Coordinates of C-alpha atoms and ligand atoms in Angstrom, one line a residue:
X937 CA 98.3 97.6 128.8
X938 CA 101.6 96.0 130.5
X939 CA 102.8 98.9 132.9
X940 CA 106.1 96.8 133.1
X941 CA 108.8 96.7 130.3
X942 CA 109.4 93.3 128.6
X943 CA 112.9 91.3 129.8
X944 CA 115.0 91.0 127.0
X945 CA 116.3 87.6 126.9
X946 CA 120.0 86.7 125.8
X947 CA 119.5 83.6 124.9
X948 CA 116.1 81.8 123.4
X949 CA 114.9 78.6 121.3
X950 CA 111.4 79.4 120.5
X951 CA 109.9 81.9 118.7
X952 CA 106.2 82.5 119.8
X953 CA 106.6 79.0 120.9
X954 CA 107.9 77.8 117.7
X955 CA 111.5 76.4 117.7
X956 CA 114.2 78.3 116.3
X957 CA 115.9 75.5 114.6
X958 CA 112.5 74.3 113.4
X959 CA 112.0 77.9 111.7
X960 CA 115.5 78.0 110.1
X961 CA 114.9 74.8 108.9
X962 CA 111.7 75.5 107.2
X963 CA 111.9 79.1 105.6
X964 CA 115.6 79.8 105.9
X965 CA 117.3 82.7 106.6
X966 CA 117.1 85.6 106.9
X967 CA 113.3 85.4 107.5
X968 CA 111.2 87.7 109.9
X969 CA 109.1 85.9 112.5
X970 CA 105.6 87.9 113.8
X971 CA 103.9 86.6 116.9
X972 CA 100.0 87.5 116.2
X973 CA 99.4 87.6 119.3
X974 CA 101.3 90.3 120.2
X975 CA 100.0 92.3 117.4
X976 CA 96.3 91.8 118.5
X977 CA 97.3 92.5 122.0
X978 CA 98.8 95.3 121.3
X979 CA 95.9 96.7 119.4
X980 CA 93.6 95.6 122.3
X981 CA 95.4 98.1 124.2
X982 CA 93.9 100.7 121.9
X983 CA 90.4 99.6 122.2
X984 CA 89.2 102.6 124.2
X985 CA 90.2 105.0 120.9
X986 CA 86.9 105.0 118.3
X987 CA 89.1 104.0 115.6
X988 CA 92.6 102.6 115.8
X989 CA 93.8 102.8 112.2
X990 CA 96.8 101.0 111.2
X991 CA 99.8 103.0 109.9
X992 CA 100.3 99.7 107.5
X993 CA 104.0 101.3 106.5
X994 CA 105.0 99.7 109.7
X995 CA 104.7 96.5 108.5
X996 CA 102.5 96.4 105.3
X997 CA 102.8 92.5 104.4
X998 CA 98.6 91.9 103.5
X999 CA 98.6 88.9 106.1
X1000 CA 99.2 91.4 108.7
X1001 CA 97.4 94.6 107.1
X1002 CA 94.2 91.5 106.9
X1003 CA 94.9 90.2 111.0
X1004 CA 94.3 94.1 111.6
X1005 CA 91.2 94.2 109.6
X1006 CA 89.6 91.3 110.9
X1007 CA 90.4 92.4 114.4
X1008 CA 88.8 96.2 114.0
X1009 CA 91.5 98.3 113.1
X1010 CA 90.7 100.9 110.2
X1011 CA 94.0 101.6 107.8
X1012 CA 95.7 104.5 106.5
X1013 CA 97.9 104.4 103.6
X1014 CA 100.7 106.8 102.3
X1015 CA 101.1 105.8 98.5
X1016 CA 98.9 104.1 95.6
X1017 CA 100.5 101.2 96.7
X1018 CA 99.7 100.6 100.4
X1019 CA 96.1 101.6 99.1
X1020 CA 96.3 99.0 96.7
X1021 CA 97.3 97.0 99.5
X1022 CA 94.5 97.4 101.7
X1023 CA 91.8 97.1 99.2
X1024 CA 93.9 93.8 98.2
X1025 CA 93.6 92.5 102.1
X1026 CA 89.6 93.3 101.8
X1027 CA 89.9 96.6 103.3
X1028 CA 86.0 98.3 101.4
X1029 CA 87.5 101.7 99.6
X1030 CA 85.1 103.8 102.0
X1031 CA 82.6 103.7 104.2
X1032 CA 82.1 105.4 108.0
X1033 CA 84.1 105.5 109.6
X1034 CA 86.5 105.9 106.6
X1035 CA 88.2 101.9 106.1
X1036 CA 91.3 103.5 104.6
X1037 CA 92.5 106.8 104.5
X1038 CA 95.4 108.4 102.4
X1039 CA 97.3 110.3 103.9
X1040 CA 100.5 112.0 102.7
X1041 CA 101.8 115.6 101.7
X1042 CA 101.7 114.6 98.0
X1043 CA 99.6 113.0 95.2
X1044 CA 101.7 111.4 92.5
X1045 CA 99.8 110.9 89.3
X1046 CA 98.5 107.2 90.2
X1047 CA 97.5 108.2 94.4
X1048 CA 95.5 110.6 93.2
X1049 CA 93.5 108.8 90.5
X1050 CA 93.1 105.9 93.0
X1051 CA 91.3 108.2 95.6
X1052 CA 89.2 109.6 93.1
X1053 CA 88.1 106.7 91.0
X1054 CA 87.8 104.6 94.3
X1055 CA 86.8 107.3 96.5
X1056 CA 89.4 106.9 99.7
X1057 CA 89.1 109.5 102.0
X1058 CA 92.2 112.1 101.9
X1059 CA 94.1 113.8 104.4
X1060 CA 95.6 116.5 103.0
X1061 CA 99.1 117.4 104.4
X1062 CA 99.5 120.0 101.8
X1063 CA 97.8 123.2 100.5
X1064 CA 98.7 121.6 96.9
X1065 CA 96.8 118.6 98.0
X1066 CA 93.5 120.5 98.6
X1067 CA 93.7 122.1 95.3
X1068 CA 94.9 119.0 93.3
X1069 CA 92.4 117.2 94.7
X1070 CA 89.4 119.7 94.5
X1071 CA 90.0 120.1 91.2
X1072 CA 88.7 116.7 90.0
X1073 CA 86.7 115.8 92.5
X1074 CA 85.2 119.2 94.0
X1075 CA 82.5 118.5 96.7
X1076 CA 84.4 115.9 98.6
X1077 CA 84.4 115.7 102.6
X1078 CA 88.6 115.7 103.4
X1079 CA 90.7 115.9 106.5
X1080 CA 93.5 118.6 107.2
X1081 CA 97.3 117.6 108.6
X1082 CA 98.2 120.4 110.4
X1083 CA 102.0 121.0 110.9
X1084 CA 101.6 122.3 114.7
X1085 CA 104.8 123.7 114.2
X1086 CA 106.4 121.4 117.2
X1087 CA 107.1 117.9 116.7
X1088 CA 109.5 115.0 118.3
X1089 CA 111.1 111.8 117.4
X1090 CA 113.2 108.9 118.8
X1091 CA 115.2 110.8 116.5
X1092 CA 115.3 113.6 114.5
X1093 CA 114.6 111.9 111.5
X1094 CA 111.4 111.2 112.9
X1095 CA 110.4 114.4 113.9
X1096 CA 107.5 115.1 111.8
X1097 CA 106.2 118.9 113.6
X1098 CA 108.3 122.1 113.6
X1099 CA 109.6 124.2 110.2
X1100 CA 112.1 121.9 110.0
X1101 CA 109.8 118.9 108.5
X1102 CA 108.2 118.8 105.5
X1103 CA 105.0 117.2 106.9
X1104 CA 101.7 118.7 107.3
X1105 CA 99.5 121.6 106.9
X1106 CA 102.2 125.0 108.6
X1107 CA 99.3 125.5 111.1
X1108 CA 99.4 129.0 110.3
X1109 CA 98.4 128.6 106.6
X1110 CA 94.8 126.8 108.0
X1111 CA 93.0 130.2 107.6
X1112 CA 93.8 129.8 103.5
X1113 CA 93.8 126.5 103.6
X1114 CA 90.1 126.8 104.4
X1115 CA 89.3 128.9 101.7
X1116 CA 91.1 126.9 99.8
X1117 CA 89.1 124.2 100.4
X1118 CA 85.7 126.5 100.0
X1119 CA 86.9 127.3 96.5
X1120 CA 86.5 123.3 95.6
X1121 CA 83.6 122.9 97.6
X1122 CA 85.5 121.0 100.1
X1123 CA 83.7 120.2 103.1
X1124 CA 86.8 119.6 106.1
X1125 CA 85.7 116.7 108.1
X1126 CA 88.2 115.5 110.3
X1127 CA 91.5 116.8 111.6
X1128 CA 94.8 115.5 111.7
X1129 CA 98.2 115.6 113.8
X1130 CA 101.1 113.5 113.8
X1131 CA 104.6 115.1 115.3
X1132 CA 106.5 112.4 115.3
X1133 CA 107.5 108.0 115.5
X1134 CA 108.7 107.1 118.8
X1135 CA 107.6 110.2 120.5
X1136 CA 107.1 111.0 124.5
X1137 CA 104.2 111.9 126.6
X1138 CA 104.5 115.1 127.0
X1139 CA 105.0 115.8 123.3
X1140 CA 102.1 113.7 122.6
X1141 CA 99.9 115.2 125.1
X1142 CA 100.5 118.5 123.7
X1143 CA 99.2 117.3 120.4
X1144 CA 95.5 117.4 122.2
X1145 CA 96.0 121.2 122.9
X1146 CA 97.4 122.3 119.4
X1147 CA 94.8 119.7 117.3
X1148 CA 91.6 121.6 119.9
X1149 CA 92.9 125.1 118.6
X1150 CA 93.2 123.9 115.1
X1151 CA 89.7 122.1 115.3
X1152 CA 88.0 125.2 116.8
X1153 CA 89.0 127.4 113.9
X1154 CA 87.4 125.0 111.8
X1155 CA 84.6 124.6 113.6
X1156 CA 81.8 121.7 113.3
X1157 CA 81.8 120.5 109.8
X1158 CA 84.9 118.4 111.8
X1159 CA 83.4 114.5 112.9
X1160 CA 86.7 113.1 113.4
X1161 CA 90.0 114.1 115.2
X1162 CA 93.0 112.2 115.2
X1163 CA 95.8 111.9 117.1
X1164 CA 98.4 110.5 114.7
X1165 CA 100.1 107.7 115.8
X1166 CA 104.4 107.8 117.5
X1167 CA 103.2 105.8 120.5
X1168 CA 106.9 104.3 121.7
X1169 CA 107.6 100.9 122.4
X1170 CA 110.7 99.9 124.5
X1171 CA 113.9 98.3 122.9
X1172 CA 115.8 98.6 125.9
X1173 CA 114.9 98.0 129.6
X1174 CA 115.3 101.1 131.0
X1175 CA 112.5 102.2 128.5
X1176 CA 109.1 102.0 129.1
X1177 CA 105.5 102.5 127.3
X1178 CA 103.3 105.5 127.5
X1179 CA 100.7 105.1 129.9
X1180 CA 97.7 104.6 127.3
X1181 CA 95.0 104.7 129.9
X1182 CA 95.8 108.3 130.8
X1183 CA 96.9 109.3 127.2
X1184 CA 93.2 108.5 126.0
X1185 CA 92.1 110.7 129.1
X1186 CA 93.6 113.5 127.6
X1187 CA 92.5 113.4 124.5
X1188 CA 88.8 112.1 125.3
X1189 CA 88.7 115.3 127.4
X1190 CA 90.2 117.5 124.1
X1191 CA 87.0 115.6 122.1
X1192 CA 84.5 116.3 124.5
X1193 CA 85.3 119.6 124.4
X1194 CA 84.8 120.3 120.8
X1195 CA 81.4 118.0 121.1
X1196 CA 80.3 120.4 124.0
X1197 CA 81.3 123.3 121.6
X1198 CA 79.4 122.3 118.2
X1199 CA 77.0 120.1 119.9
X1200 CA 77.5 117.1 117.9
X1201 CA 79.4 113.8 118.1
X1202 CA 83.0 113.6 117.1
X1203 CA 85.1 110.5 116.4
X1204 CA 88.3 110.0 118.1
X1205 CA 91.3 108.3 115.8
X1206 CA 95.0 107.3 116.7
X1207 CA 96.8 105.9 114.0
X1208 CA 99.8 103.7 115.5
X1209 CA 101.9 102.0 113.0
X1210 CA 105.2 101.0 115.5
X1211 CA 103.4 100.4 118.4
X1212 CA 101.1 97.4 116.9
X1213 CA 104.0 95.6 115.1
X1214 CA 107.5 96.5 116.4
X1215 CA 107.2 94.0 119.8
X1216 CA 105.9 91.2 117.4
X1217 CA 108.9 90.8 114.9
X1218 CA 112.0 89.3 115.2
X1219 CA 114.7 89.1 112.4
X1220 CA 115.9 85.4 111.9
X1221 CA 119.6 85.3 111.0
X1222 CA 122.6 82.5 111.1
X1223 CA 126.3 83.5 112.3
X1224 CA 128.1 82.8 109.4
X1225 CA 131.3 83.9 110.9
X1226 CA 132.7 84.9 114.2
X1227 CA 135.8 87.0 113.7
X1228 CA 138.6 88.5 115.7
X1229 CA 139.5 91.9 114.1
X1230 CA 142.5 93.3 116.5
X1231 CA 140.6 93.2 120.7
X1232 CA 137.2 93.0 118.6
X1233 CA 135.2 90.0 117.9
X1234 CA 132.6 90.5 115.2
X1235 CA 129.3 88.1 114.4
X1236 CA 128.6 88.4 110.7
X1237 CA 125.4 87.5 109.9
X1238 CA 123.6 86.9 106.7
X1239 CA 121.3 89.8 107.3
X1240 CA 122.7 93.2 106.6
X1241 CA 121.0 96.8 106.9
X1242 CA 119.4 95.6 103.9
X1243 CA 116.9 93.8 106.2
X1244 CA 116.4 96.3 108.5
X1245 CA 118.1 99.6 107.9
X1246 CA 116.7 101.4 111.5
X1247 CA 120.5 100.7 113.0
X1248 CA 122.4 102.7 110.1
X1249 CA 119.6 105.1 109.6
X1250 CA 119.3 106.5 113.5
X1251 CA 121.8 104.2 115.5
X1252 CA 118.6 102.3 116.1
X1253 CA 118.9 100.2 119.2
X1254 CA 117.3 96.4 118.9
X1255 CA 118.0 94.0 121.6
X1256 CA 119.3 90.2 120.6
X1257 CA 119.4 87.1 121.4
X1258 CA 121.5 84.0 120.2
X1259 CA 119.8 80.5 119.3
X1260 CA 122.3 77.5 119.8
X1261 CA 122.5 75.0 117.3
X1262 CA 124.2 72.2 119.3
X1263 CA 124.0 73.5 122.7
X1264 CA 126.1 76.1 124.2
X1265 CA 126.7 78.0 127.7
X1266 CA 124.3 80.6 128.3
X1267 CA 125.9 82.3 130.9
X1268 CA 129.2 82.5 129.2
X1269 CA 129.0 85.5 127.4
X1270 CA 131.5 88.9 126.2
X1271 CA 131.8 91.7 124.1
X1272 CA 130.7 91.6 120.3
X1273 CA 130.2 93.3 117.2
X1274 CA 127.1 92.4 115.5
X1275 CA 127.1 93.1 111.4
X1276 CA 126.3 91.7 108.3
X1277 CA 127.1 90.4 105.0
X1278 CA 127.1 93.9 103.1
X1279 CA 130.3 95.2 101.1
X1280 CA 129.8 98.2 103.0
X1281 CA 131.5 99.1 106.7
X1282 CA 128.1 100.7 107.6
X1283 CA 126.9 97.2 108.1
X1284 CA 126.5 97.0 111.8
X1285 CA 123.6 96.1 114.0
X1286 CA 125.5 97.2 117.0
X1287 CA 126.1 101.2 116.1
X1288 CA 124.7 104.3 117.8
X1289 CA 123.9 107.4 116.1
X1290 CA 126.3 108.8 113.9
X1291 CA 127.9 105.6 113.2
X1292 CA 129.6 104.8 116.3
X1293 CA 130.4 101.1 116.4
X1294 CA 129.5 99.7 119.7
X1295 CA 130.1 96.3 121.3
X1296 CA 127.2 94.3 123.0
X1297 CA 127.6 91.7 125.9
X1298 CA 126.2 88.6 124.5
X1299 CA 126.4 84.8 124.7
X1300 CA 129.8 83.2 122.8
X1301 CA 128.2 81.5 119.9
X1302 CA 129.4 79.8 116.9
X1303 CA 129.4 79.8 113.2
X1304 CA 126.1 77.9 112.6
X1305 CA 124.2 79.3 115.5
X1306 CA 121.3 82.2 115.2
X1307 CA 120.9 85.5 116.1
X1308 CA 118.0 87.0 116.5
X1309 CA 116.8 90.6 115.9
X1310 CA 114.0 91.5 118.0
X1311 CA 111.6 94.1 118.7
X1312 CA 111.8 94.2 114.2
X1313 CA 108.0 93.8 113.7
X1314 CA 108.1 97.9 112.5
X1315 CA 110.0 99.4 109.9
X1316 CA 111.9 95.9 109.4
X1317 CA 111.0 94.2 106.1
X1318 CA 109.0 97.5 104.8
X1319 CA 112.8 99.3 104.3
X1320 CA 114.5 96.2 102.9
X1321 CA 116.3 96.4 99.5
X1322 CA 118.0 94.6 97.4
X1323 CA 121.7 96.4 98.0
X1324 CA 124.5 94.1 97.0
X1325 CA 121.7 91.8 95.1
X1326 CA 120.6 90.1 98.4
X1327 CA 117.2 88.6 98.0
X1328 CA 113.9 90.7 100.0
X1329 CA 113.9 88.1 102.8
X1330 CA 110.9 85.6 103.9
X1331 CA 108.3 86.7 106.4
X1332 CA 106.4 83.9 108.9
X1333 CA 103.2 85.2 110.7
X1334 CA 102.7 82.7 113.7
X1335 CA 99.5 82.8 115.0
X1336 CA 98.2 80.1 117.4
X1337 CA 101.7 78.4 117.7
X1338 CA 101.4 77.8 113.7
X1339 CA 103.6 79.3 111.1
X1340 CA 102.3 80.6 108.0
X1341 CA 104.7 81.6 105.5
X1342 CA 103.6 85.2 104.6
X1343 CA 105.9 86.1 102.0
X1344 CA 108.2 83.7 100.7
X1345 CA 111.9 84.6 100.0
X1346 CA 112.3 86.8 96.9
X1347 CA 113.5 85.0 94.1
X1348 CA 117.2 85.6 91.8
X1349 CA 114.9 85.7 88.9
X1350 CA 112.0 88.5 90.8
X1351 CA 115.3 90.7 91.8
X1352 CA 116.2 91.3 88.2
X1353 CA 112.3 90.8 86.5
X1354 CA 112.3 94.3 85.4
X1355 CA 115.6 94.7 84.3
X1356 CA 116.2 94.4 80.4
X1357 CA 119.6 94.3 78.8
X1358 CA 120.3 96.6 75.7
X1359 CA 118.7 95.9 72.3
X1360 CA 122.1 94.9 69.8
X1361 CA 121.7 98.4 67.6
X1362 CA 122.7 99.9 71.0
X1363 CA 125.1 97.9 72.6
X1364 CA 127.3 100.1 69.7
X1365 CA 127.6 102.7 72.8
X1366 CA 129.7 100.3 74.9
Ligands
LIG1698 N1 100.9 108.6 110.9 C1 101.7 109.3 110.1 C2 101.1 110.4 109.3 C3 103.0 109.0 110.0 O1 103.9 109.6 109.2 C4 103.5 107.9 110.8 C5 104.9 107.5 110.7 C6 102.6 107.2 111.6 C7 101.3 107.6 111.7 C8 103.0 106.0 112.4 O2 104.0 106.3 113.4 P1 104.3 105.3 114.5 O3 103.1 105.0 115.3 O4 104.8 104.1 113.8 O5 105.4 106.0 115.3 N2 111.3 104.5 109.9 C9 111.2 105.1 111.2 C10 109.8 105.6 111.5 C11 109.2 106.5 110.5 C12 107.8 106.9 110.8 C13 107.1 107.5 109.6 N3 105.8 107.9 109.9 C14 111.7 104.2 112.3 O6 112.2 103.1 111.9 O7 111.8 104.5 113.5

């Protein structure tokens, strides 16, 4: 693992050694760009975990869910959809250790008939869950989410622990819980805790005490523990990764206490979604207009918080570069606003939490040149829409200095494929 932060360049060309212009060209923009090999390094980081299972709704695109697979990584998936999506990318339904796993707090009608009729493995983050599930398919091994009732975020809409969330087993409902599950003939096989996305060490590291208590009580039908996932990544300079190596220490130590307690081996999960695909993305965009609004000079891009929300949602942080088009100064640089093409003043890449428009130093650019979006690989594309009836943009996957188009651009005629206008006998009611 890199002890040292990442420098954030102001000014680049190349994409994972692809040129910028030669990428605009191609797929057009707005398009995210993922560097594979960033991804796999990132997961190679991981190795000393049993099982590093992919929280795919980081970046679910099957090209990358598939690059995962075929490198080792085990998925989980929140929704019939992202199961749909791993089966689709050649994930097996189950197996040991368990290829996908759904986890979530609910079933809707479709999850649950998925995990039944193709047997994924559930996590329960719900008492509901236990029920609804043990009521169709009674006999089933499952694992528990337990609420530890403390949790922490990059912000606190990623704050998953603590009575304030709605996530997870309230670790004081796991004595009826159990029962619960005893009813069904439920056998609880692993354990689960996730407190948060873009968490700390010393949150994290308190997860191994709280998931060893909550193990213990279960005692050794248990063969799997996992940690969740919230490993940070940093988007600015002064931030900096947690140290993995000692991370795993703690919770090696946690699992080798429960094996020395039961006497039998236990499997030891993390389940990062961010810290496998943030560093590799970066959000392709052109200036379309550079304008002078009072002492304020705004870029307006053609991506909006419809290609990546994580600035309006939390004030998100993302460092950026500009790409010059026909040359420019590098070192001349001042004060901007960076926003987008959306009818809505909420459009600003450059905000901090609670909408506080903020101006960043970067290099004086021109309508025509990019901008680039980085450290986008998680929680980019996956909370695109189509507000103001802007296209779901392109994705590229680079892997060996090739691009692959992924995803291609989302057509006029997909945006409105499930719309239907009126039949005539109503149309009376306008
Ligand atoms: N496991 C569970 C049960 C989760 O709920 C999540 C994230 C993860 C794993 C992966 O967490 P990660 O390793 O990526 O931190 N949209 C927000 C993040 C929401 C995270 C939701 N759950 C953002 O853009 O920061």
């Amino acid at each position: 693992m890199e002890s040292s932060v990442p420098e954030f360049p102001l000014v680049r060309d190349s994409i994972a050694g692809v040129s910028i212009a030669h990428l605009a060209r191609q797929y057009g923009t707005p398009t995210f760009v993922y560097d594979a090999s960033v991804m796999l390094k990132r997961l190679a980081d991981l190795r000393c975990f049993d099982v590093v299972r992919y929280a795919q709704k980081a970046c679910s695109n099957l090209a990358v869910v598939d690059l995962l697979r075929r490198n080792g990584a085990m998925v989980d998936a929140v929704s019939a959809g992202e199961i749909r999506r791993a089966l689709r990318a050649g994930y097996a339904a189950h197996g040991a250790p368990h290829p996908i796993v759904y986890t979530a707090d609910i079933f809707d009608a479709e999850a649950l008939q998925l995990c039944v009729e193709q047997g994924i493995h559930v996590n329960c983050g719900s008492p509901e869950m236990i029920e609804q599930l043990g009521a169709v398919a009674p006999g089933r091994a499952i694992t528990l989410r337990i609420n530890p009732g403390f949790g922490h975020g990059h912000s606190r809409k990623t704050n998953t622990g603590g009575d304030q969330s709605k996530h997870g087993i309230w670790h004081e409902q796991l004595p009826e819980c159990l029962a619960r599950a005893r009813r069904f003939d439920l056998t609880v096989s692993g354990m689960h805790m996730h407190i948060g996305s873009g968490s700390d060490f010393e949150h994290l590291a308190q997860v191994c005490g709280a998931l060893e208590q909550a193990a213990l009580a279960v005692g050794p039908t248990v063969d799997t523990v996992s940690v969740g996932g919230g490993l940070p990544v940093p988007y600015r300079p002064d931030q900096s990764y947690v140290d993995i190596g000692e991370y795993f220490r703690l919770c090696d130590a946690m699992r080798k206490r429960l094996e020395a307690a039961w006497g039998r081996k236990v499997r030891l999960e993390i389940e990062p979604g961010r810290y496998l695909s943030a560093e590799s993305g970066y959000l392709l965009a052109e200036i379309r207009a550079v304008k002078r609004q009072g002492a304020n000079v705004f870029y307006l891009l053609d991506a909006g918080f419809n290609n990546l929300a994580r600035p309006i949602l939390y004030g998100a942080y993302h460092p950026m570069s500009v790409a010059f088009r026909n040359g420019g100064d590098p070192k001349k640089t001042g004060p901007v606003i960076v926003g987008g093409p959306l009818c809505e003043s909420g459009d600003i890449f450059t905000q901090e939490e609670g909408g506080y428009v903020v101006a960043r130093e970067l290099p004086v650019a021109r309508v025509g040149d990019w901008l680039v979006i980085e450290v986008a690989g998680a929680y980019g594309f996956v909370m695109g829409g189509n507000y103001n009836s802007r296209p779901l943009a392109a994705e590229v996957l680079v892997c060996r200095g090739q691009p692959h188009l992924v995803r291609r651009r989302q057509t006029f005629d997909e945006m409105i494929a499930g719309e239907r206008l009126l039949p005539p006998e109503a149309s009376a009611c306008g």
